[in-house]
Amino acid sequence: MRKKIVAGNWKMNLLPEEALELYRKIDSDYFADACELLVFPPAVYVMELIGQHGKVPVGVQNFHPEESGAFTGEISVSQVSSCGAKYALVGHSERRMIFNESNDFLKKKINAALAHDIVPLVCCGEPMEIRDVEGHVAFVTNQLAETIGHLTVSELERCIIAYEPVWAIGTGRTASIDQAQEMHASIRQWLKNHFGEHVGAVTPILYGGSCNASNASELFACPDVDGGLIGGASLDAASFLKIARSF
Ligand code: PEP
């Protein structure tokens, strides 16, 4: 009853011909019945990849919530939607930590995305020092309260959530099955408490953090894990597609 989704975050990787080749391989080998796929390439490739008219939707890794103006180097959400992108990452820990994006700023980004019919893939996750003191559930639910807690039920229905423990991103260290399931169940319970049983039950919650072709099937077997947000392993078409067939 919930969508199964595997999304690739290409981060700041690949040259133009590599990005095109990766997209074409993923798109041509993709069986749409396994799950939904999404890719998030660097912004300079988004229009060309959308222009391939493939089955795999292309989203943006970042945008600015303002409509236009003096924000050198930024891309507005209207520009994103005019280019045909329908998905955007919001709240990735690299944006939070390297670019100082606060929960308040992320809330504005989520509002802007929804106002332009872009689905925000909202990322949350705790750093290691918070998990060490057993503060992970409170930390993550606070991130959610401050970024999506204000949404209406119909707005939340258009969001995808990704739980990405910061200590697992790009480290080769994956959350255990118990750690992933505990947090996904807690996020789902929080969604049910705030938005109602139905929307909490149907919102996709993806796991991210060193998910790869070897560990995806056990992670995806967790009852509250609906797929993955994949960094490193999404840069290779064969491993990304193997992850997509791990349900
Ligand atoms: C990510 O960047 O969202 C991510 C999960 O990266 P990796 O799979 O490389 O840990």
PDB file of C-alpha atoms and ligand atoms in Angstrom:
ATOM      1  CA  MET A   1       0.000   0.000   0.000  1.00  0.00           C
ATOM      2  CA  ARG A   2       3.006   2.292   0.422  1.00  0.00           C
ATOM      3  CA  LYS A   3       5.139   3.341  -2.520  1.00  0.00           C
ATOM      4  CA  LYS A   4       8.559   1.679  -2.740  1.00  0.00           C
ATOM      5  CA  ILE A   5      11.176   4.206  -3.822  1.00  0.00           C
ATOM      6  CA  VAL A   6      14.914   4.090  -4.488  1.00  0.00           C
ATOM      7  CA  ALA A   7      16.495   7.508  -5.050  1.00  0.00           C
ATOM      8  CA  GLY A   8      20.052   8.263  -6.164  1.00  0.00           C
ATOM      9  CA  ASN A   9      21.837  11.312  -4.793  1.00  0.00           C
ATOM     10  CA  TRP A  10      24.738  11.878  -7.191  1.00  0.00           C
ATOM     11  CA  LYS A  11      26.075  14.771  -5.059  1.00  0.00           C
ATOM     12  CA  MET A  12      28.912  16.744  -6.714  1.00  0.00           C
ATOM     13  CA  ASN A  13      30.093  13.846  -8.884  1.00  0.00           C
ATOM     14  CA  LEU A  14      30.318  12.955 -12.597  1.00  0.00           C
ATOM     15  CA  LEU A  15      31.254  14.873 -15.731  1.00  0.00           C
ATOM     16  CA  PRO A  16      28.534  15.572 -18.335  1.00  0.00           C
ATOM     17  CA  GLU A  17      29.067  12.497 -20.498  1.00  0.00           C
ATOM     18  CA  GLU A  18      29.287  10.272 -17.399  1.00  0.00           C
ATOM     19  CA  ALA A  19      26.043  11.664 -16.025  1.00  0.00           C
ATOM     20  CA  LEU A  20      24.266  11.115 -19.329  1.00  0.00           C
ATOM     21  CA  GLU A  21      25.586   7.562 -19.637  1.00  0.00           C
ATOM     22  CA  LEU A  22      24.589   6.721 -16.056  1.00  0.00           C
ATOM     23  CA  TYR A  23      21.095   8.125 -16.571  1.00  0.00           C
ATOM     24  CA  ARG A  24      20.626   6.240 -19.856  1.00  0.00           C
ATOM     25  CA  LYS A  25      21.774   2.932 -18.345  1.00  0.00           C
ATOM     26  CA  ILE A  26      19.493   3.289 -15.330  1.00  0.00           C
ATOM     27  CA  ASP A  27      16.552   4.359 -17.436  1.00  0.00           C
ATOM     28  CA  SER A  28      16.908   1.645 -20.074  1.00  0.00           C
ATOM     29  CA  ASP A  29      17.311  -1.274 -17.629  1.00  0.00           C
ATOM     30  CA  TYR A  30      14.732  -0.141 -15.138  1.00  0.00           C
ATOM     31  CA  PHE A  31      11.706  -2.324 -14.450  1.00  0.00           C
ATOM     32  CA  ALA A  32       9.028   0.053 -13.280  1.00  0.00           C
ATOM     33  CA  ASP A  33       7.224  -2.681 -11.355  1.00  0.00           C
ATOM     34  CA  ALA A  34      10.121  -3.258  -8.908  1.00  0.00           C
ATOM     35  CA  CYS A  35       9.823   0.196  -7.312  1.00  0.00           C
ATOM     36  CA  GLU A  36       9.893   3.861  -8.278  1.00  0.00           C
ATOM     37  CA  LEU A  37      13.314   5.299  -9.059  1.00  0.00           C
ATOM     38  CA  LEU A  38      14.430   8.925  -8.754  1.00  0.00           C
ATOM     39  CA  VAL A  39      17.780  10.528  -9.504  1.00  0.00           C
ATOM     40  CA  PHE A  40      19.228  13.771  -8.186  1.00  0.00           C
ATOM     41  CA  PRO A  41      22.136  14.833 -10.426  1.00  0.00           C
ATOM     42  CA  PRO A  42      24.180  18.033 -10.108  1.00  0.00           C
ATOM     43  CA  ALA A  43      21.967  20.970 -11.173  1.00  0.00           C
ATOM     44  CA  VAL A  44      23.872  21.685 -14.406  1.00  0.00           C
ATOM     45  CA  TYR A  45      22.743  18.297 -15.805  1.00  0.00           C
ATOM     46  CA  VAL A  46      19.105  18.422 -14.778  1.00  0.00           C
ATOM     47  CA  MET A  47      17.663  19.937 -17.974  1.00  0.00           C
ATOM     48  CA  GLU A  48      19.588  17.654 -20.285  1.00  0.00           C
ATOM     49  CA  LEU A  49      18.526  14.575 -18.356  1.00  0.00           C
ATOM     50  CA  ILE A  50      14.898  15.703 -18.243  1.00  0.00           C
ATOM     51  CA  GLY A  51      15.221  16.216 -22.000  1.00  0.00           C
ATOM     52  CA  GLN A  52      15.912  12.469 -22.397  1.00  0.00           C
ATOM     53  CA  HIS A  53      12.195  11.949 -21.641  1.00  0.00           C
ATOM     54  CA  GLY A  54      13.047   8.826 -19.677  1.00  0.00           C
ATOM     55  CA  LYS A  55      10.894   6.883 -17.231  1.00  0.00           C
ATOM     56  CA  VAL A  56      13.080   7.869 -14.278  1.00  0.00           C
ATOM     57  CA  PRO A  57      12.207  11.316 -12.871  1.00  0.00           C
ATOM     58  CA  VAL A  58      15.066  13.759 -12.373  1.00  0.00           C
ATOM     59  CA  GLY A  59      15.089  16.005  -9.301  1.00  0.00           C
ATOM     60  CA  VAL A  60      17.307  18.725  -7.856  1.00  0.00           C
ATOM     61  CA  GLN A  61      19.653  18.412  -4.902  1.00  0.00           C
ATOM     62  CA  ASN A  62      19.113  22.016  -3.873  1.00  0.00           C
ATOM     63  CA  PHE A  63      17.209  25.253  -4.529  1.00  0.00           C
ATOM     64  CA  HIS A  64      16.567  28.567  -2.774  1.00  0.00           C
ATOM     65  CA  PRO A  65      13.110  29.282  -1.338  1.00  0.00           C
ATOM     66  CA  GLU A  66      12.881  32.843  -2.722  1.00  0.00           C
ATOM     67  CA  GLU A  67      11.199  33.392  -6.088  1.00  0.00           C
ATOM     68  CA  SER A  68      14.022  35.462  -7.600  1.00  0.00           C
ATOM     69  CA  GLY A  69      16.527  38.140  -6.692  1.00  0.00           C
ATOM     70  CA  ALA A  70      20.052  38.823  -5.559  1.00  0.00           C
ATOM     71  CA  PHE A  71      21.109  35.338  -4.443  1.00  0.00           C
ATOM     72  CA  THR A  72      24.252  34.769  -6.506  1.00  0.00           C
ATOM     73  CA  GLY A  73      24.855  31.122  -7.243  1.00  0.00           C
ATOM     74  CA  GLU A  74      21.402  29.965  -6.179  1.00  0.00           C
ATOM     75  CA  ILE A  75      18.524  28.471  -8.189  1.00  0.00           C
ATOM     76  CA  SER A  76      14.940  29.488  -7.417  1.00  0.00           C
ATOM     77  CA  VAL A  77      12.173  27.020  -6.943  1.00  0.00           C
ATOM     78  CA  SER A  78      10.273  28.564  -9.903  1.00  0.00           C
ATOM     79  CA  GLN A  79      13.300  27.957 -12.095  1.00  0.00           C
ATOM     80  CA  VAL A  80      13.402  24.360 -10.910  1.00  0.00           C
ATOM     81  CA  SER A  81       9.739  23.753 -11.671  1.00  0.00           C
ATOM     82  CA  SER A  82       9.927  25.581 -15.030  1.00  0.00           C
ATOM     83  CA  CYS A  83      12.716  23.207 -16.053  1.00  0.00           C
ATOM     84  CA  GLY A  84      10.366  20.289 -15.441  1.00  0.00           C
ATOM     85  CA  ALA A  85      11.828  18.895 -12.221  1.00  0.00           C
ATOM     86  CA  LYS A  86       9.205  17.447  -9.902  1.00  0.00           C
ATOM     87  CA  TYR A  87      11.328  16.370  -6.911  1.00  0.00           C
ATOM     88  CA  ALA A  88      13.868  18.076  -4.651  1.00  0.00           C
ATOM     89  CA  LEU A  89      16.065  16.966  -1.773  1.00  0.00           C
ATOM     90  CA  VAL A  90      15.552  19.108   1.326  1.00  0.00           C
ATOM     91  CA  GLY A  91      17.416  18.856   4.625  1.00  0.00           C
ATOM     92  CA  HIS A  92      20.257  16.568   3.567  1.00  0.00           C
ATOM     93  CA  SER A  93      22.821  16.531   6.389  1.00  0.00           C
ATOM     94  CA  GLU A  94      25.500  17.926   4.049  1.00  0.00           C
ATOM     95  CA  ARG A  95      23.281  20.979   3.422  1.00  0.00           C
ATOM     96  CA  ARG A  96      22.546  21.261   7.132  1.00  0.00           C
ATOM     97  CA  MET A  97      26.161  20.916   8.266  1.00  0.00           C
ATOM     98  CA  ILE A  98      28.333  22.365   5.465  1.00  0.00           C
ATOM     99  CA  PHE A  99      25.921  25.080   4.333  1.00  0.00           C
ATOM    100  CA  ASN A 100      24.355  25.815   7.730  1.00  0.00           C
ATOM    101  CA  GLU A 101      20.752  25.226   6.639  1.00  0.00           C
ATOM    102  CA  SER A 102      18.624  25.484   9.782  1.00  0.00           C
ATOM    103  CA  ASN A 103      15.269  23.825  10.418  1.00  0.00           C
ATOM    104  CA  ASP A 104      13.665  27.239   9.950  1.00  0.00           C
ATOM    105  CA  PHE A 105      15.256  27.705   6.520  1.00  0.00           C
ATOM    106  CA  LEU A 106      14.355  24.135   5.538  1.00  0.00           C
ATOM    107  CA  LYS A 107      10.742  24.832   6.482  1.00  0.00           C
ATOM    108  CA  LYS A 108      10.752  27.714   3.968  1.00  0.00           C
ATOM    109  CA  LYS A 109      12.243  25.442   1.315  1.00  0.00           C
ATOM    110  CA  ILE A 110       9.578  22.795   1.920  1.00  0.00           C
ATOM    111  CA  ASN A 111       6.813  25.412   1.707  1.00  0.00           C
ATOM    112  CA  ALA A 112       8.302  26.783  -1.538  1.00  0.00           C
ATOM    113  CA  ALA A 113       8.617  23.320  -3.067  1.00  0.00           C
ATOM    114  CA  LEU A 114       5.026  22.379  -2.258  1.00  0.00           C
ATOM    115  CA  ALA A 115       3.755  25.728  -3.584  1.00  0.00           C
ATOM    116  CA  HIS A 116       5.386  24.875  -6.927  1.00  0.00           C
ATOM    117  CA  ASP A 117       4.186  21.273  -7.072  1.00  0.00           C
ATOM    118  CA  ILE A 118       7.604  19.875  -6.328  1.00  0.00           C
ATOM    119  CA  VAL A 119       7.739  16.845  -4.051  1.00  0.00           C
ATOM    120  CA  PRO A 120      10.221  17.485  -1.233  1.00  0.00           C
ATOM    121  CA  LEU A 121      12.258  14.466  -0.197  1.00  0.00           C
ATOM    122  CA  VAL A 122      12.751  15.597   3.394  1.00  0.00           C
ATOM    123  CA  CYS A 123      15.893  14.230   5.067  1.00  0.00           C
ATOM    124  CA  CYS A 124      16.409  13.890   8.811  1.00  0.00           C
ATOM    125  CA  GLY A 125      18.949  12.091  10.979  1.00  0.00           C
ATOM    126  CA  GLU A 126      21.045  12.345  14.091  1.00  0.00           C
ATOM    127  CA  PRO A 127      24.803  12.754  14.521  1.00  0.00           C
ATOM    128  CA  MET A 128      26.748  10.086  16.428  1.00  0.00           C
ATOM    129  CA  GLU A 129      27.063  12.084  19.643  1.00  0.00           C
ATOM    130  CA  ILE A 130      23.262  12.238  19.903  1.00  0.00           C
ATOM    131  CA  ARG A 131      22.874   8.490  19.345  1.00  0.00           C
ATOM    132  CA  ASP A 132      25.599   7.839  21.920  1.00  0.00           C
ATOM    133  CA  VAL A 133      23.392   9.428  24.596  1.00  0.00           C
ATOM    134  CA  GLU A 134      20.196   7.741  23.308  1.00  0.00           C
ATOM    135  CA  GLY A 135      18.805  11.058  22.111  1.00  0.00           C
ATOM    136  CA  HIS A 136      18.205   9.974  18.501  1.00  0.00           C
ATOM    137  CA  VAL A 137      14.412   9.624  18.502  1.00  0.00           C
ATOM    138  CA  ALA A 138      13.860  12.982  20.219  1.00  0.00           C
ATOM    139  CA  PHE A 139      16.406  14.677  17.946  1.00  0.00           C
ATOM    140  CA  VAL A 140      14.886  13.375  14.712  1.00  0.00           C
ATOM    141  CA  THR A 141      11.280  13.993  15.713  1.00  0.00           C
ATOM    142  CA  ASN A 142      12.258  17.549  16.662  1.00  0.00           C
ATOM    143  CA  GLN A 143      13.795  18.005  13.198  1.00  0.00           C
ATOM    144  CA  LEU A 144      10.481  16.829  11.731  1.00  0.00           C
ATOM    145  CA  ALA A 145       8.399  19.030  14.043  1.00  0.00           C
ATOM    146  CA  GLU A 146      10.391  22.109  13.037  1.00  0.00           C
ATOM    147  CA  THR A 147      10.438  21.411   9.294  1.00  0.00           C
ATOM    148  CA  ILE A 148       7.151  19.669   8.449  1.00  0.00           C
ATOM    149  CA  GLY A 149       5.105  19.949  11.650  1.00  0.00           C
ATOM    150  CA  HIS A 150       3.160  22.934  10.266  1.00  0.00           C
ATOM    151  CA  LEU A 151       2.011  21.241   7.042  1.00  0.00           C
ATOM    152  CA  THR A 152      -1.586  20.329   6.312  1.00  0.00           C
ATOM    153  CA  VAL A 153      -2.448  16.671   5.822  1.00  0.00           C
ATOM    154  CA  SER A 154      -2.767  17.161   2.063  1.00  0.00           C
ATOM    155  CA  GLU A 155       0.645  18.817   1.949  1.00  0.00           C
ATOM    156  CA  LEU A 156       2.247  16.014   3.939  1.00  0.00           C
ATOM    157  CA  GLU A 157       0.691  13.500   1.537  1.00  0.00           C
ATOM    158  CA  ARG A 158       2.938  14.985  -1.161  1.00  0.00           C
ATOM    159  CA  CYS A 159       6.174  14.537   0.842  1.00  0.00           C
ATOM    160  CA  ILE A 160       8.676  11.700   1.031  1.00  0.00           C
ATOM    161  CA  ILE A 161      10.780  11.292   4.195  1.00  0.00           C
ATOM    162  CA  ALA A 162      14.326   9.931   4.346  1.00  0.00           C
ATOM    163  CA  TYR A 163      15.952   8.880   7.609  1.00  0.00           C
ATOM    164  CA  GLU A 164      19.688   9.237   7.212  1.00  0.00           C
ATOM    165  CA  PRO A 165      21.797   8.824  10.364  1.00  0.00           C
ATOM    166  CA  VAL A 166      24.650  11.296   9.841  1.00  0.00           C
ATOM    167  CA  TRP A 167      27.214   8.769  11.099  1.00  0.00           C
ATOM    168  CA  ALA A 168      26.227   6.352   8.317  1.00  0.00           C
ATOM    169  CA  ILE A 169      26.414   8.744   5.349  1.00  0.00           C
ATOM    170  CA  GLY A 170      29.420   8.077   3.144  1.00  0.00           C
ATOM    171  CA  THR A 171      31.162   6.212   5.983  1.00  0.00           C
ATOM    172  CA  GLY A 172      30.553   2.611   4.950  1.00  0.00           C
ATOM    173  CA  ARG A 173      28.878   2.177   8.334  1.00  0.00           C
ATOM    174  CA  THR A 174      25.217   1.214   7.941  1.00  0.00           C
ATOM    175  CA  ALA A 175      22.539   1.354  10.619  1.00  0.00           C
ATOM    176  CA  SER A 176      21.694  -2.121  11.894  1.00  0.00           C
ATOM    177  CA  ILE A 177      18.305  -3.562  11.014  1.00  0.00           C
ATOM    178  CA  ASP A 178      17.120  -2.884  14.580  1.00  0.00           C
ATOM    179  CA  GLN A 179      18.411   0.709  14.551  1.00  0.00           C
ATOM    180  CA  ALA A 180      16.780   1.424  11.181  1.00  0.00           C
ATOM    181  CA  GLN A 181      13.458  -0.178  12.081  1.00  0.00           C
ATOM    182  CA  GLU A 182      13.311   1.520  15.493  1.00  0.00           C
ATOM    183  CA  MET A 183      13.756   4.955  13.957  1.00  0.00           C
ATOM    184  CA  HIS A 184      11.463   4.375  10.977  1.00  0.00           C
ATOM    185  CA  ALA A 185       8.717   3.121  13.304  1.00  0.00           C
ATOM    186  CA  SER A 186       9.222   6.168  15.545  1.00  0.00           C
ATOM    187  CA  ILE A 187       9.006   8.531  12.561  1.00  0.00           C
ATOM    188  CA  ARG A 188       5.855   6.783  11.358  1.00  0.00           C
ATOM    189  CA  GLN A 189       4.301   7.002  14.813  1.00  0.00           C
ATOM    190  CA  TRP A 190       5.157  10.703  14.960  1.00  0.00           C
ATOM    191  CA  LEU A 191       3.503  11.217  11.551  1.00  0.00           C
ATOM    192  CA  LYS A 192       0.395   9.332  12.715  1.00  0.00           C
ATOM    193  CA  ASN A 193       0.193  11.375  15.916  1.00  0.00           C
ATOM    194  CA  HIS A 194       0.478  14.688  14.054  1.00  0.00           C
ATOM    195  CA  PHE A 195      -1.324  14.045  10.788  1.00  0.00           C
ATOM    196  CA  GLY A 196      -3.563  11.067  11.435  1.00  0.00           C
ATOM    197  CA  GLU A 197      -3.412   7.321  11.106  1.00  0.00           C
ATOM    198  CA  HIS A 198      -3.933   7.193   7.351  1.00  0.00           C
ATOM    199  CA  VAL A 199      -1.270   9.623   6.181  1.00  0.00           C
ATOM    200  CA  GLY A 200       1.199   8.243   8.698  1.00  0.00           C
ATOM    201  CA  ALA A 201       0.591   4.773   7.338  1.00  0.00           C
ATOM    202  CA  VAL A 202       1.063   5.701   3.659  1.00  0.00           C
ATOM    203  CA  THR A 203       3.973   8.186   3.768  1.00  0.00           C
ATOM    204  CA  PRO A 204       7.114   6.598   2.277  1.00  0.00           C
ATOM    205  CA  ILE A 205      10.087   6.635   4.665  1.00  0.00           C
ATOM    206  CA  LEU A 206      13.394   5.835   2.950  1.00  0.00           C
ATOM    207  CA  TYR A 207      16.605   4.781   4.655  1.00  0.00           C
ATOM    208  CA  GLY A 208      19.907   6.436   3.679  1.00  0.00           C
ATOM    209  CA  GLY A 209      23.445   5.869   4.889  1.00  0.00           C
ATOM    210  CA  SER A 210      25.886   3.490   3.184  1.00  0.00           C
ATOM    211  CA  CYS A 211      23.024   1.461   1.725  1.00  0.00           C
ATOM    212  CA  ASN A 212      24.348  -0.709  -1.101  1.00  0.00           C
ATOM    213  CA  ALA A 213      23.603  -3.780  -3.212  1.00  0.00           C
ATOM    214  CA  SER A 214      24.758  -6.108  -0.400  1.00  0.00           C
ATOM    215  CA  ASN A 215      22.749  -4.702   2.494  1.00  0.00           C
ATOM    216  CA  ALA A 216      19.664  -3.230   0.752  1.00  0.00           C
ATOM    217  CA  SER A 217      17.511  -6.361   0.916  1.00  0.00           C
ATOM    218  CA  GLU A 218      17.786  -6.749   4.697  1.00  0.00           C
ATOM    219  CA  LEU A 219      17.143  -3.020   5.236  1.00  0.00           C
ATOM    220  CA  PHE A 220      14.179  -2.997   2.833  1.00  0.00           C
ATOM    221  CA  ALA A 221      12.730  -6.031   4.620  1.00  0.00           C
ATOM    222  CA  CYS A 222      12.131  -3.882   7.722  1.00  0.00           C
ATOM    223  CA  PRO A 223       8.370  -3.254   7.971  1.00  0.00           C
ATOM    224  CA  ASP A 224       8.705   0.547   8.079  1.00  0.00           C
ATOM    225  CA  VAL A 225      11.514   0.970   5.524  1.00  0.00           C
ATOM    226  CA  ASP A 226      10.058   1.818   2.121  1.00  0.00           C
ATOM    227  CA  GLY A 227      13.250   2.079   0.099  1.00  0.00           C
ATOM    228  CA  GLY A 228      16.488   4.001   0.101  1.00  0.00           C
ATOM    229  CA  LEU A 229      18.219   7.276  -0.571  1.00  0.00           C
ATOM    230  CA  ILE A 230      21.508   6.132  -2.029  1.00  0.00           C
ATOM    231  CA  GLY A 231      24.695   8.182  -2.354  1.00  0.00           C
ATOM    232  CA  GLY A 232      27.901   6.372  -3.363  1.00  0.00           C
ATOM    233  CA  ALA A 233      26.222   3.208  -4.648  1.00  0.00           C
ATOM    234  CA  SER A 234      23.952   5.233  -6.971  1.00  0.00           C
ATOM    235  CA  LEU A 235      26.924   6.236  -9.140  1.00  0.00           C
ATOM    236  CA  ASP A 236      27.127   2.766 -10.652  1.00  0.00           C
ATOM    237  CA  ALA A 237      24.101   1.750 -12.736  1.00  0.00           C
ATOM    238  CA  ALA A 238      24.399  -1.983 -11.977  1.00  0.00           C
ATOM    239  CA  SER A 239      24.591  -1.513  -8.209  1.00  0.00           C
ATOM    240  CA  PHE A 240      21.814   1.090  -8.195  1.00  0.00           C
ATOM    241  CA  LEU A 241      19.539  -1.217 -10.185  1.00  0.00           C
ATOM    242  CA  LYS A 242      20.432  -4.158  -7.940  1.00  0.00           C
ATOM    243  CA  ILE A 243      19.367  -2.048  -4.943  1.00  0.00           C
ATOM    244  CA  ALA A 244      16.114  -1.261  -6.778  1.00  0.00           C
ATOM    245  CA  ARG A 245      15.457  -5.012  -7.085  1.00  0.00           C
ATOM    246  CA  SER A 246      16.126  -5.687  -3.413  1.00  0.00           C
ATOM    247  CA  PHE A 247      12.505  -5.542  -2.190  1.00  0.00           C
TER     248      PHE A 247
HETATM  249  C1  PEP B   1      23.351  10.332   0.939  1.00  0.00           C
HETATM  250  O1  PEP B   1      24.162  11.154   0.579  1.00  0.00           O
HETATM  251  O2  PEP B   1      22.163  10.642   1.017  1.00  0.00           O
HETATM  252  C2  PEP B   1      23.825   8.991   1.265  1.00  0.00           C
HETATM  253  C3  PEP B   1      23.006   8.167   1.854  1.00  0.00           C
HETATM  254  O3  PEP B   1      25.137   8.682   0.939  1.00  0.00           O
HETATM  255  P1  PEP B   1      25.832   7.225   1.034  1.00  0.00           P
HETATM  256  O4  PEP B   1      24.862   6.232   0.436  1.00  0.00           O
HETATM  257  O5  PEP B   1      27.075   7.371   0.207  1.00  0.00           O
HETATM  258  O6  PEP B   1      26.085   6.969   2.461  1.00  0.00           O
END
